[in-house]
XYZ file of C-alpha atoms in Angstrom:
717
model
C -118.285 180.862 -259.842
C -118.166 181.736 -256.154
C -116.463 179.242 -253.803
C -119.323 179.059 -251.313
C -117.845 176.285 -249.179
C -114.709 178.240 -248.377
C -116.527 181.569 -248.010
C -119.099 180.282 -245.502
C -119.209 178.167 -242.378
C -121.149 174.859 -242.613
C -124.441 176.243 -241.254
C -124.294 179.312 -243.503
C -123.449 177.100 -246.475
C -126.432 174.841 -245.732
C -128.748 177.865 -245.581
C -127.356 179.491 -248.726
C -127.546 176.322 -250.835
C -130.790 174.913 -249.436
C -133.213 173.555 -252.056
C -136.523 175.231 -252.762
C -139.369 175.266 -250.280
C -139.712 176.896 -246.909
C -136.546 177.693 -244.979
C -136.236 179.319 -241.561
C -132.752 180.556 -240.640
C -132.449 181.136 -236.899
C -129.526 183.551 -236.884
C -127.962 184.072 -233.460
C -126.458 187.436 -232.577
C -123.308 188.216 -234.569
C -123.611 185.033 -236.651
C -123.436 186.575 -240.127
C -127.138 186.942 -240.923
C -126.656 189.607 -243.600
C -123.809 187.662 -245.180
C -126.068 184.619 -245.451
C -128.829 186.555 -247.228
C -126.338 188.177 -249.612
C -124.793 184.831 -250.570
C -128.255 183.285 -250.941
C -129.155 185.923 -253.531
C -125.860 185.276 -255.332
C -126.327 181.489 -255.221
C -129.865 181.653 -256.596
C -128.646 183.888 -259.408
C -125.861 181.448 -260.289
C -128.413 178.628 -260.259
C -130.270 180.394 -263.045
C -132.974 182.121 -261.027
C -133.778 185.468 -262.615
C -133.202 188.421 -260.246
C -136.591 189.778 -261.319
C -138.263 186.727 -259.769
C -136.803 187.459 -256.311
C -138.338 189.707 -253.680
C -136.353 190.848 -250.635
C -138.382 192.366 -247.777
C -136.610 194.176 -244.940
C -137.472 196.761 -242.291
C -135.344 199.609 -243.634
C -134.526 200.739 -247.149
C -130.913 201.115 -246.084
C -130.648 197.436 -245.147
C -132.175 196.324 -248.444
C -129.899 198.614 -250.480
C -126.817 197.338 -248.649
C -127.711 193.692 -249.273
C -128.401 194.228 -252.960
C -125.178 196.195 -253.393
C -123.109 193.500 -251.679
C -124.739 190.735 -253.729
C -124.065 192.660 -256.924
C -120.402 193.172 -255.991
C -120.065 189.498 -255.070
C -121.392 188.403 -258.455
C -119.538 191.093 -260.349
C -122.694 192.029 -262.203
C -125.866 194.001 -261.744
C -129.097 192.517 -260.407
C -131.559 194.274 -262.667
C -135.148 193.574 -261.715
C -134.483 192.291 -258.216
C -136.915 194.120 -255.972
C -135.793 194.877 -252.447
C -137.260 197.200 -249.869
C -139.575 197.542 -246.913
C -142.989 195.920 -246.502
C -144.601 199.344 -246.798
C -142.651 200.320 -249.906
C -143.560 197.058 -251.623
C -147.204 197.468 -250.621
C -147.383 200.946 -252.133
C -145.960 199.682 -255.417
C -148.599 196.963 -255.650
C -151.448 199.291 -254.668
C -150.422 201.743 -257.394
C -150.781 198.957 -259.924
C -153.866 197.261 -258.473
C -155.898 199.991 -256.828
C -158.401 199.138 -254.065
C -161.977 199.299 -255.362
C -162.958 202.098 -252.967
C -160.490 204.421 -254.700
C -162.383 204.212 -257.966
C -160.433 206.067 -260.648
C -158.407 208.018 -258.100
C -154.698 207.431 -257.647
C -153.759 206.674 -254.022
C -151.962 209.417 -252.143
C -149.833 208.487 -249.147
C -150.108 210.870 -246.201
C -147.010 212.005 -244.362
C -146.914 212.523 -240.608
C -147.979 216.163 -240.815
C -150.916 215.226 -243.061
C -152.093 212.587 -240.593
C -151.860 214.941 -237.619
C -153.792 217.630 -239.505
C -156.507 215.112 -240.442
C -156.865 213.977 -236.815
C -157.163 217.595 -235.691
C -159.814 218.357 -238.295
C -161.860 215.261 -237.400
C -161.620 216.097 -233.721
C -162.857 219.654 -234.321
C -165.787 218.442 -236.429
C -166.805 215.993 -233.694
C -166.211 218.550 -230.943
C -164.099 216.086 -228.957
C -161.995 217.327 -226.064
C -162.967 220.932 -226.613
C -161.537 222.975 -223.765
C -160.172 219.806 -222.125
C -156.409 220.079 -221.747
C -156.190 216.426 -220.733
C -157.300 215.257 -224.188
C -154.249 213.857 -226.027
C -152.613 215.815 -228.817
C -152.931 214.727 -232.429
C -149.522 213.055 -232.597
C -150.241 210.984 -229.519
C -153.662 210.057 -230.864
C -151.964 208.783 -234.019
C -149.627 206.660 -231.926
C -152.522 205.076 -230.032
C -154.509 204.366 -233.201
C -151.470 202.873 -234.925
C -150.606 200.627 -231.975
C -154.176 199.372 -231.742
C -154.228 198.602 -235.445
C -150.844 196.903 -235.622
C -151.462 194.839 -232.492
C -155.010 194.174 -233.727
C -156.616 194.974 -230.401
C -159.250 197.525 -229.437
C -158.403 201.144 -228.796
C -159.666 200.824 -225.237
C -157.329 197.853 -224.610
C -154.435 199.821 -226.101
C -155.117 202.832 -223.900
C -155.466 200.596 -220.846
C -152.036 199.061 -221.451
C -150.106 201.970 -222.915
C -151.651 205.144 -221.451
C -154.015 204.208 -218.639
C -154.309 207.852 -217.570
C -156.207 208.455 -220.831
C -158.894 205.812 -220.161
C -161.599 208.469 -219.681
C -161.047 209.391 -223.351
C -161.116 205.817 -224.740
C -164.646 206.077 -226.143
C -163.867 209.447 -227.734
C -160.704 208.038 -229.305
C -162.696 205.135 -230.754
C -165.154 207.626 -232.263
C -162.265 209.713 -233.572
C -160.706 206.647 -235.195
C -163.920 205.945 -237.127
C -164.037 209.551 -238.325
C -160.360 209.456 -239.333
C -160.945 206.247 -241.322
C -163.902 207.827 -243.134
C -161.826 210.964 -243.801
C -159.151 208.923 -245.585
C -161.704 207.058 -247.675
C -163.536 210.247 -248.636
C -160.336 211.937 -249.802
C -158.613 208.960 -251.451
C -155.788 208.881 -248.899
C -153.656 206.126 -247.399
C -151.730 206.458 -244.168
C -148.670 204.382 -243.293
C -150.620 201.492 -241.744
C -153.190 201.465 -244.551
C -150.527 200.306 -246.984
C -150.110 196.910 -245.304
C -153.762 196.268 -244.465
C -155.008 197.401 -247.875
C -152.541 195.071 -249.577
C -153.746 192.167 -247.446
C -157.359 192.992 -248.293
C -156.490 193.188 -251.991
C -154.793 189.780 -252.011
C -157.612 188.147 -250.045
C -160.374 189.618 -252.221
C -158.684 189.168 -255.601
C -157.123 185.758 -256.025
C -155.960 186.682 -259.522
C -153.745 189.447 -258.127
C -152.348 187.135 -255.445
C -151.622 184.460 -258.054
C -149.940 187.034 -260.305
C -147.581 188.123 -257.521
C -146.770 184.529 -256.520
C -145.900 183.690 -260.114
C -143.751 186.795 -260.499
C -141.838 186.381 -257.232
C -140.793 182.746 -257.153
C -138.355 183.350 -254.284
C -139.264 185.472 -251.266
C -136.570 186.451 -248.746
C -137.597 188.165 -245.485
C -135.085 189.702 -243.074
C -135.608 190.291 -239.310
C -138.614 187.982 -239.306
C -138.878 188.198 -235.517
C -139.949 191.831 -235.933
C -142.954 191.158 -238.164
C -146.406 191.921 -236.818
C -149.519 189.819 -237.376
C -150.571 191.350 -240.684
C -147.036 191.257 -242.125
C -146.834 187.538 -241.346
C -150.164 186.970 -243.087
C -148.871 188.896 -246.100
C -145.825 186.647 -246.293
C -148.119 183.638 -246.320
C -150.303 185.146 -249.058
C -147.269 185.970 -251.196
C -145.727 182.529 -250.741
C -148.731 180.286 -251.160
C -148.679 176.558 -250.518
C -145.757 175.671 -252.762
C -143.622 178.803 -252.883
C -139.992 179.311 -251.935
C -139.626 181.313 -248.731
C -136.449 182.071 -246.792
C -137.137 183.840 -243.481
C -134.159 184.980 -241.426
C -134.270 186.230 -237.859
C -133.563 185.588 -234.205
C -136.451 185.000 -231.822
C -134.074 185.901 -228.964
C -133.842 189.442 -230.359
C -137.577 190.098 -230.660
C -137.836 193.293 -228.581
C -140.382 195.452 -230.397
C -143.718 194.190 -229.071
C -144.623 197.810 -228.292
C -144.661 198.399 -232.062
C -146.742 195.294 -232.714
C -143.959 192.758 -233.377
C -145.214 189.228 -232.630
C -142.469 186.786 -231.663
C -144.757 183.803 -232.293
C -144.697 184.577 -236.013
C -141.224 183.070 -235.844
C -141.712 180.512 -233.080
C -144.737 179.027 -234.884
C -143.167 179.281 -238.353
C -142.687 175.493 -238.824
C -146.372 174.923 -237.979
C -147.595 177.740 -240.229
C -145.431 176.527 -243.142
C -145.428 172.692 -243.084
C -142.249 171.076 -244.318
C -140.069 173.962 -243.150
C -136.358 173.289 -242.887
C -134.839 175.022 -239.838
C -131.134 175.930 -239.830
C -129.491 177.609 -236.835
C -126.506 179.919 -237.252
C -124.639 179.554 -233.954
C -121.076 180.598 -234.739
C -120.602 184.130 -233.439
C -118.036 186.397 -235.110
C -118.428 189.349 -232.743
C -117.941 188.422 -229.117
C -115.483 186.559 -226.915
C -116.349 183.281 -225.176
C -117.027 184.784 -221.702
C -119.607 187.144 -223.219
C -121.286 184.342 -225.159
C -121.348 181.975 -222.186
C -123.291 184.534 -220.184
C -125.637 185.298 -223.099
C -126.328 181.586 -223.565
C -127.108 181.235 -219.854
C -129.690 184.018 -220.124
C -131.603 182.125 -222.800
C -131.630 178.810 -220.946
C -134.528 180.048 -218.779
C -136.613 181.205 -221.738
C -139.783 179.051 -221.775
C -140.376 179.264 -225.547
C -137.493 179.616 -227.983
C -135.488 177.936 -230.709
C -132.697 176.317 -228.734
C -129.294 177.433 -229.899
C -125.885 177.894 -228.305
C -123.657 180.700 -229.504
C -120.034 179.737 -229.872
C -116.856 181.343 -231.167
C -113.440 180.314 -232.390
C -111.852 183.286 -230.647
C -109.663 182.259 -227.756
C -109.415 184.021 -224.391
C -111.277 187.199 -223.556
C -111.827 189.320 -220.471
C -114.021 187.843 -217.755
C -117.485 189.354 -217.487
C -117.713 191.651 -214.462
C -120.634 192.049 -212.113
C -120.023 195.354 -210.327
C -121.987 195.977 -207.130
C -121.969 199.680 -206.372
C -122.935 200.780 -202.872
C -125.982 202.589 -204.244
C -127.479 203.928 -207.431
C -126.180 207.343 -206.381
C -122.547 206.209 -206.339
C -122.968 204.140 -209.526
C -122.498 207.174 -211.797
C -119.159 208.207 -210.280
C -118.009 204.588 -210.370
C -118.882 204.430 -214.064
C -116.930 207.603 -214.826
C -113.902 206.156 -213.046
C -114.222 202.879 -214.968
C -114.681 204.649 -218.314
C -111.469 206.565 -217.728
C -109.705 203.250 -217.120
C -111.182 201.726 -220.273
C -110.051 204.719 -222.341
C -106.473 203.554 -221.795
C -107.198 200.477 -223.941
C -110.132 201.553 -226.115
C -111.050 204.491 -228.317
C -114.043 206.482 -227.006
C -116.391 205.329 -229.773
C -115.653 201.706 -228.830
C -117.211 202.123 -225.357
C -120.958 202.099 -224.656
C -123.147 202.338 -221.564
C -126.563 200.742 -222.053
C -129.733 201.144 -219.985
C -133.361 200.033 -220.009
C -134.981 203.493 -220.003
C -133.656 206.854 -221.176
C -133.998 208.574 -217.795
C -131.758 205.960 -216.137
C -128.748 207.729 -217.626
C -129.476 211.160 -216.087
C -127.019 210.837 -213.156
C -124.327 209.477 -215.458
C -124.815 212.319 -217.954
C -124.286 214.850 -215.169
C -121.213 213.002 -213.899
C -119.688 212.752 -217.387
C -120.304 216.464 -217.970
C -118.531 217.321 -214.708
C -115.632 215.054 -215.634
C -115.426 216.564 -219.140
C -115.905 213.165 -220.820
C -117.614 213.672 -224.220
C -120.609 211.433 -224.929
C -123.436 210.935 -227.369
C -126.824 209.643 -226.330
C -129.188 207.549 -228.407
C -132.772 206.815 -227.422
C -134.611 209.559 -225.557
C -133.400 213.060 -224.771
C -130.564 214.096 -222.512
C -131.883 215.323 -219.209
C -130.797 218.892 -220.085
C -132.965 218.749 -223.226
C -136.199 217.300 -221.805
C -138.913 219.947 -221.494
C -140.335 218.705 -218.187
C -136.869 218.673 -216.596
C -136.282 222.243 -217.797
C -139.619 223.206 -216.244
C -138.764 221.694 -212.868
C -135.287 223.195 -212.815
C -136.752 226.627 -213.606
C -138.525 226.550 -210.252
C -135.271 225.610 -208.531
C -133.380 228.329 -210.406
C -135.819 230.968 -209.189
C -135.264 229.873 -205.597
C -131.544 230.400 -206.093
C -131.939 233.573 -208.149
C -135.321 235.402 -208.073
C -134.160 237.597 -210.981
C -133.649 234.674 -213.408
C -135.719 235.938 -216.376
C -135.499 232.790 -218.588
C -136.660 230.635 -215.654
C -139.499 233.070 -214.938
C -140.579 233.010 -218.581
C -140.551 229.211 -218.690
C -142.767 228.919 -215.609
C -145.143 231.576 -216.963
C -145.481 229.585 -220.193
C -147.076 226.766 -218.186
C -150.112 228.965 -217.498
C -152.760 229.585 -220.193
C -153.291 233.222 -221.092
C -149.805 234.379 -220.178
C -148.120 235.534 -223.389
C -144.621 237.002 -223.759
C -145.704 240.639 -223.277
C -147.747 239.964 -220.147
C -144.956 237.813 -218.758
C -142.463 240.657 -219.268
C -144.787 243.079 -217.427
C -145.219 240.680 -214.497
C -141.472 240.198 -214.287
C -140.915 243.991 -214.224
C -143.449 244.412 -211.410
C -141.864 241.580 -209.407
C -138.428 243.116 -209.976
C -139.596 246.473 -208.557
C -139.848 245.014 -205.069
C -143.273 246.581 -204.454
C -145.091 243.690 -202.764
C -148.558 245.275 -202.958
C -148.215 246.094 -206.645
C -146.816 242.634 -207.298
C -149.749 240.973 -205.522
C -152.292 243.032 -207.478
C -150.618 242.222 -210.790
C -150.297 238.511 -210.106
C -153.803 238.209 -208.614
C -155.188 238.176 -212.166
C -153.252 234.936 -212.738
C -153.928 232.669 -209.705
C -151.676 229.859 -210.886
C -148.695 232.154 -211.279
C -149.452 233.787 -207.919
C -149.423 230.342 -206.317
C -146.067 229.569 -207.961
C -144.443 232.746 -206.697
C -145.880 232.278 -203.206
C -144.408 228.792 -202.951
C -140.991 229.983 -204.119
C -141.019 232.824 -201.557
C -141.829 230.346 -198.784
C -139.122 227.915 -199.844
C -136.576 230.724 -200.036
C -137.361 231.754 -196.472
C -137.144 228.202 -195.091
C -133.733 226.735 -195.998
C -133.967 222.981 -196.553
C -131.788 220.271 -198.152
C -131.952 220.216 -201.953
C -133.699 216.829 -201.912
C -136.517 218.211 -199.738
C -136.866 221.320 -201.890
C -136.963 219.307 -205.091
C -139.470 216.928 -203.539
C -141.823 219.831 -202.758
C -141.267 221.411 -206.175
C -141.997 218.093 -207.891
C -145.279 217.728 -206.007
C -146.226 221.317 -206.868
C -145.213 220.896 -210.512
C -147.026 217.624 -211.140
C -150.510 219.036 -211.917
C -148.862 221.607 -214.192
C -146.956 218.815 -215.920
C -150.163 216.819 -216.351
C -151.797 219.844 -217.979
C -148.794 220.762 -220.143
C -148.040 217.208 -221.291
C -151.373 215.319 -221.134
C -150.236 212.616 -223.557
C -147.327 211.129 -221.647
C -146.977 212.767 -218.244
C -146.635 209.366 -216.461
C -143.467 208.661 -218.457
C -142.157 212.152 -217.761
C -142.875 211.686 -214.063
C -140.202 208.984 -213.970
C -137.632 211.517 -215.172
C -138.775 214.016 -212.550
C -138.374 211.376 -209.839
C -134.854 210.659 -211.085
C -133.881 214.341 -210.785
C -135.318 214.457 -207.253
C -133.288 211.373 -206.385
C -130.130 212.980 -207.758
C -130.640 215.959 -205.442
C -130.146 213.681 -202.420
C -126.409 213.715 -203.093
C -126.102 217.511 -202.654
C -125.938 219.864 -199.681
C -126.374 223.172 -201.552
C -129.191 223.869 -203.991
C -127.164 226.347 -206.044
C -124.460 223.734 -206.679
C -127.072 221.163 -207.691
C -128.699 223.596 -210.117
C -125.316 224.638 -211.492
C -124.274 221.032 -212.118
C -127.503 220.207 -213.940
C -127.424 223.433 -215.918
C -123.893 222.937 -217.172
C -123.791 222.473 -220.885
C -123.114 218.892 -221.898
C -120.033 218.366 -224.067
C -120.614 219.716 -227.545
C -121.395 217.076 -230.113
C -118.677 216.832 -232.713
C -119.448 215.930 -236.299
C -117.034 213.056 -235.720
C -118.452 210.659 -233.095
C -115.066 208.997 -232.625
C -114.215 211.317 -229.753
C -117.351 210.388 -227.768
C -118.439 207.397 -225.752
C -121.974 206.156 -226.405
C -124.915 206.229 -224.031
C -127.889 204.321 -225.386
C -131.130 202.620 -224.514
C -130.968 198.925 -225.368
C -133.680 199.319 -228.004
C -131.586 201.929 -229.812
C -128.480 199.746 -229.547
C -129.906 196.799 -231.488
C -127.777 196.068 -234.530
C -124.759 197.951 -233.116
C -121.637 196.696 -231.344
C -118.764 198.006 -229.230
C -115.549 196.635 -227.748
C -116.673 197.432 -224.190
C -120.304 197.440 -223.043
C -121.430 198.448 -219.548
C -125.074 197.699 -218.629
C -126.385 199.668 -215.662
C -129.222 199.573 -213.096
C -129.626 195.798 -213.106
C -132.107 195.716 -210.250
C -135.794 194.881 -210.137
C -138.203 197.589 -211.306
C -135.458 199.064 -213.492
C -134.273 196.124 -215.591
C -136.706 194.416 -215.921
C -138.964 197.437 -215.814
C -141.638 197.655 -213.149
C -144.375 197.201 -215.754
C -142.953 193.936 -217.098
C -143.375 191.804 -213.993
C -147.131 191.329 -214.093
C -147.362 189.633 -217.523
C -145.267 186.601 -218.475
C -144.887 187.673 -222.114
C -143.638 191.122 -221.088
C -141.151 189.583 -218.673
C -139.764 187.319 -221.406
C -139.374 190.267 -223.751
C -137.277 191.929 -221.032
C -135.110 188.792 -220.987
C -134.593 189.107 -224.729
C -133.771 192.778 -224.252
C -131.073 191.812 -221.758
C -129.729 189.258 -224.249
C -129.538 191.929 -226.938
C -127.676 194.239 -224.542
C -125.083 191.599 -223.636
C -124.436 190.527 -227.217
C -123.501 194.074 -228.258
C -120.098 193.528 -226.541
C -117.106 192.391 -228.551
C -114.390 192.130 -225.874
C -115.606 193.372 -222.486
C -118.971 193.103 -220.768
C -119.714 194.640 -217.374
C -122.990 194.445 -215.442
C -123.780 197.056 -212.781
C -126.192 196.184 -209.963
C -126.504 198.802 -207.195
C -126.790 197.271 -203.727
C -129.277 199.972 -202.721
C -131.480 202.542 -204.401
C -133.101 205.739 -203.227
C -136.809 205.214 -202.556
C -139.012 208.287 -202.801
C -141.889 206.515 -201.075
C -139.733 205.663 -198.055
C -137.533 208.781 -198.229
C -134.496 206.571 -197.672
C -131.855 204.453 -199.317
C -133.363 200.974 -199.479
C -131.686 197.629 -200.256
C -132.187 196.708 -203.888
C -133.131 193.322 -205.286
C -130.838 192.251 -208.083
C -132.375 191.729 -211.478
C -133.558 188.142 -212.031
C -131.427 188.194 -215.169
C -128.388 188.512 -212.907
C -129.621 186.082 -210.262
C -130.287 183.362 -212.825
C -126.760 183.427 -214.263
C -124.394 180.897 -212.623
C -121.824 182.690 -210.449
C -118.979 180.990 -212.310
C -119.759 182.971 -215.456
C -118.768 186.344 -214.000
C -116.273 187.951 -211.666
C -117.942 189.897 -208.869
C -116.587 193.301 -207.859
C -117.720 195.521 -204.981
C -117.403 199.223 -204.397
C -115.350 200.196 -201.344
C -115.505 203.318 -199.216
C -113.871 206.050 -201.273
C -115.197 204.813 -204.608
C -112.664 202.088 -205.359
C -113.634 198.588 -206.478
C -112.247 195.210 -205.481
C -112.937 191.773 -206.889
C -114.657 189.602 -204.314
C -112.277 186.942 -203.004
C -109.132 188.591 -204.372
C -108.157 190.415 -201.180
C -110.631 189.965 -198.301
C -108.685 192.363 -196.088
C -109.643 195.274 -198.314
C -113.389 194.665 -198.192
C -115.242 197.598 -196.625
C -116.365 197.403 -192.999
C -120.042 197.522 -194.004
C -122.529 194.811 -194.828
C -122.808 194.268 -198.553
C -125.834 192.504 -199.939
C -125.057 188.861 -200.681
C -125.887 187.484 -204.112
C -129.631 186.996 -204.377
C -130.866 183.401 -204.764
C -132.038 182.386 -208.213
C -135.770 182.641 -207.615
C -138.250 182.296 -210.439
C -140.789 185.090 -210.815
C -143.753 184.242 -208.646
C -141.850 181.778 -206.466
C -141.550 182.100 -202.686
C -138.367 181.852 -200.669
C -138.389 179.010 -198.147
C -136.396 181.188 -195.755
C -139.227 183.652 -195.238
C -139.662 184.298 -191.496
C -142.977 184.077 -189.696
C -142.529 187.614 -188.385
C -143.878 190.620 -190.286
C -146.371 188.475 -192.187
C -143.481 186.677 -193.890
C -145.137 183.274 -193.921
C -144.560 181.776 -197.391
C -148.279 180.997 -197.519
C -149.299 184.606 -196.824
C -149.172 185.868 -200.386
C -152.705 187.163 -200.421
C -153.997 190.701 -200.686
C -152.702 193.551 -198.566
C -153.018 197.315 -198.197
C -150.482 200.130 -198.069
C -151.220 203.664 -196.883
C -149.955 205.235 -200.132
C -150.533 202.634 -202.850
C -153.783 201.174 -201.539
C -154.832 197.575 -202.091
C -152.436 195.188 -203.803
C -151.484 191.538 -204.125
C -148.283 190.059 -202.712
C -146.474 188.162 -205.454
C -143.157 187.251 -203.856
C -141.379 187.343 -200.511
C -137.981 189.098 -200.566
C -135.767 188.004 -197.665
C -135.360 189.027 -195.009
C -138.383 191.275 -194.428
C -139.982 192.562 -197.653
C -142.644 191.616 -200.148
C -143.048 192.392 -203.806
C -146.605 193.659 -204.197
C -148.486 194.400 -207.406
C -150.542 197.575 -206.869
C -153.094 198.368 -209.623
C -152.140 201.651 -211.235
C -148.685 201.709 -209.619
C -147.136 198.406 -210.718
C -144.888 196.140 -208.675
C -143.302 197.645 -205.554
C -140.896 196.138 -203.024
C -142.218 197.101 -199.576
C -141.118 196.419 -195.998
C -143.540 193.939 -194.436
C -144.059 196.307 -191.480
C -145.757 198.800 -193.803
C -148.307 196.282 -195.088
C -151.544 195.143 -193.521
C -153.519 192.080 -194.526
C -156.636 192.497 -196.656
C -159.160 189.965 -197.789
């Protein structure tokens, strides 16, 4: 028999040995969630529950296999009959046995991704949708929109409005295409990935005998990562459990960060109401992080309006103080990070260091700096800037300014224009190379877009300008080509283009800028132990490192600009920040640039610290500032070494939507003047917060929240 009391802490022991009924285990980060599930399976087995009467549902097959293997090793015996796997895998197994009536005598066939894309394409061609319209989304993107609408259980138009507003003109066509795609699957006896879950729900609702059979077979249901379930998955759990079943759901509402996939945090928050008589047990002892890290993580959650209240704690003594590092700007942040990483490598192995960020393009400057410094890295979540197609396109224009004979760059630009194949491109290049301007003009005149490209490059070559100005003009010229080449997601790609333009502001010579960005990144080794990790926070969930550095902690970056207009989106950003902080075992460092480059103002503008930094009590971190020359000093340690420039003071802890009482009357800064306004570039918007001393945060429809100098705003009724 296993000695559960000595193997588990009191909260884990209570969860593992809980009597039958409904049990919700609120498992804080690093609190031994998997261990608790494994021991629960072992305990039930030792209590005489047959493994074949247990069902374990997870979100990856790997997680289920690991839990079953560990439980088997713990018991010293096999667990024959215990079914464990994903919701979709379980659904397919049931649908094979109890086929939906519309299938008739046919066996269900599950479509793979290529099958689904081909079906969408065929339906689109039959309907004649988007014919000759390059702005119509590609099949893969259509699938993504249809899947999001279905999993969030909202209309396709609402999904497009929120996720891809530039595709709103096609919303009606996409709705028509969805109906055709549904009919296609029914006609051919096919199930796509989402069908599996919804068809199982329909089966259980329509056939009580099948639902009763499954409830009798699976007396104990265990569900992992419950905070990541969507609406239909939660309903399935209820159907499989019934009124008197035995359900153990394990998860952490504070780590619910996949709303974009359809995850519904209220499945967990409302669990005790959905399942009356639920026993709630919180796992609060953290086995991963030091006390300073946990204190800051706990402080983040204190402002959450709806959550299971828990306080992470640890028995580990000591620990490095959390650092808040204020770089002079976002441009100097990358070099500061490289310097700090080199320092950390004295105490940590490369694979024990991670830099986390909200969006993939936020790491572009750091990737370039690491490549120059010959520091190997691996990136997770999004492409490296040197791999992204739209960045390669933009840099091809810049390369041709530097070197008009750059054939690969010429070929890449030509590929952006319909009707220009490889052979024609080679002929155009040969004519251009001849130097005969008349012949070149005649040849290119057949391809107006390409002629326009070459004319712009000639003009820019003849008028030397700073790299930032050149890249700005190239980005404006490239944008309509990007919209045509990447109709599905060009707004997201535009953010990466803007980041490259911003990076150019730190260079004097275009050729050096192009050379730096074109340098090959360090080769990826089969063994990741020689590389530090760069990762989006979403991709970092479930992972951990000794040292974690979180960058770009300023408004409109973390939280993202799109998250500040809806309360539920803002709170998901808070949970994302919590996940990022709790990845750290020993060291946690937060980077908040004092200023960022603004394309709209063509200047370095003061930045507003992230509310997730402002809300944390100052006593929970040690504040460091970048000096002239790139060195850092801890505030208050040696005042004489502080730089002779004004650094931004810590921002006051202001709730989203609140107004600072220090707002001056000048520049329309009256705290009461939070009405509508206009801006020459962004149009009409609504002021949502005053930012001392002379700015407003304004929500502009179609552009999101911007921080604008009051002088550039005029009142509007």
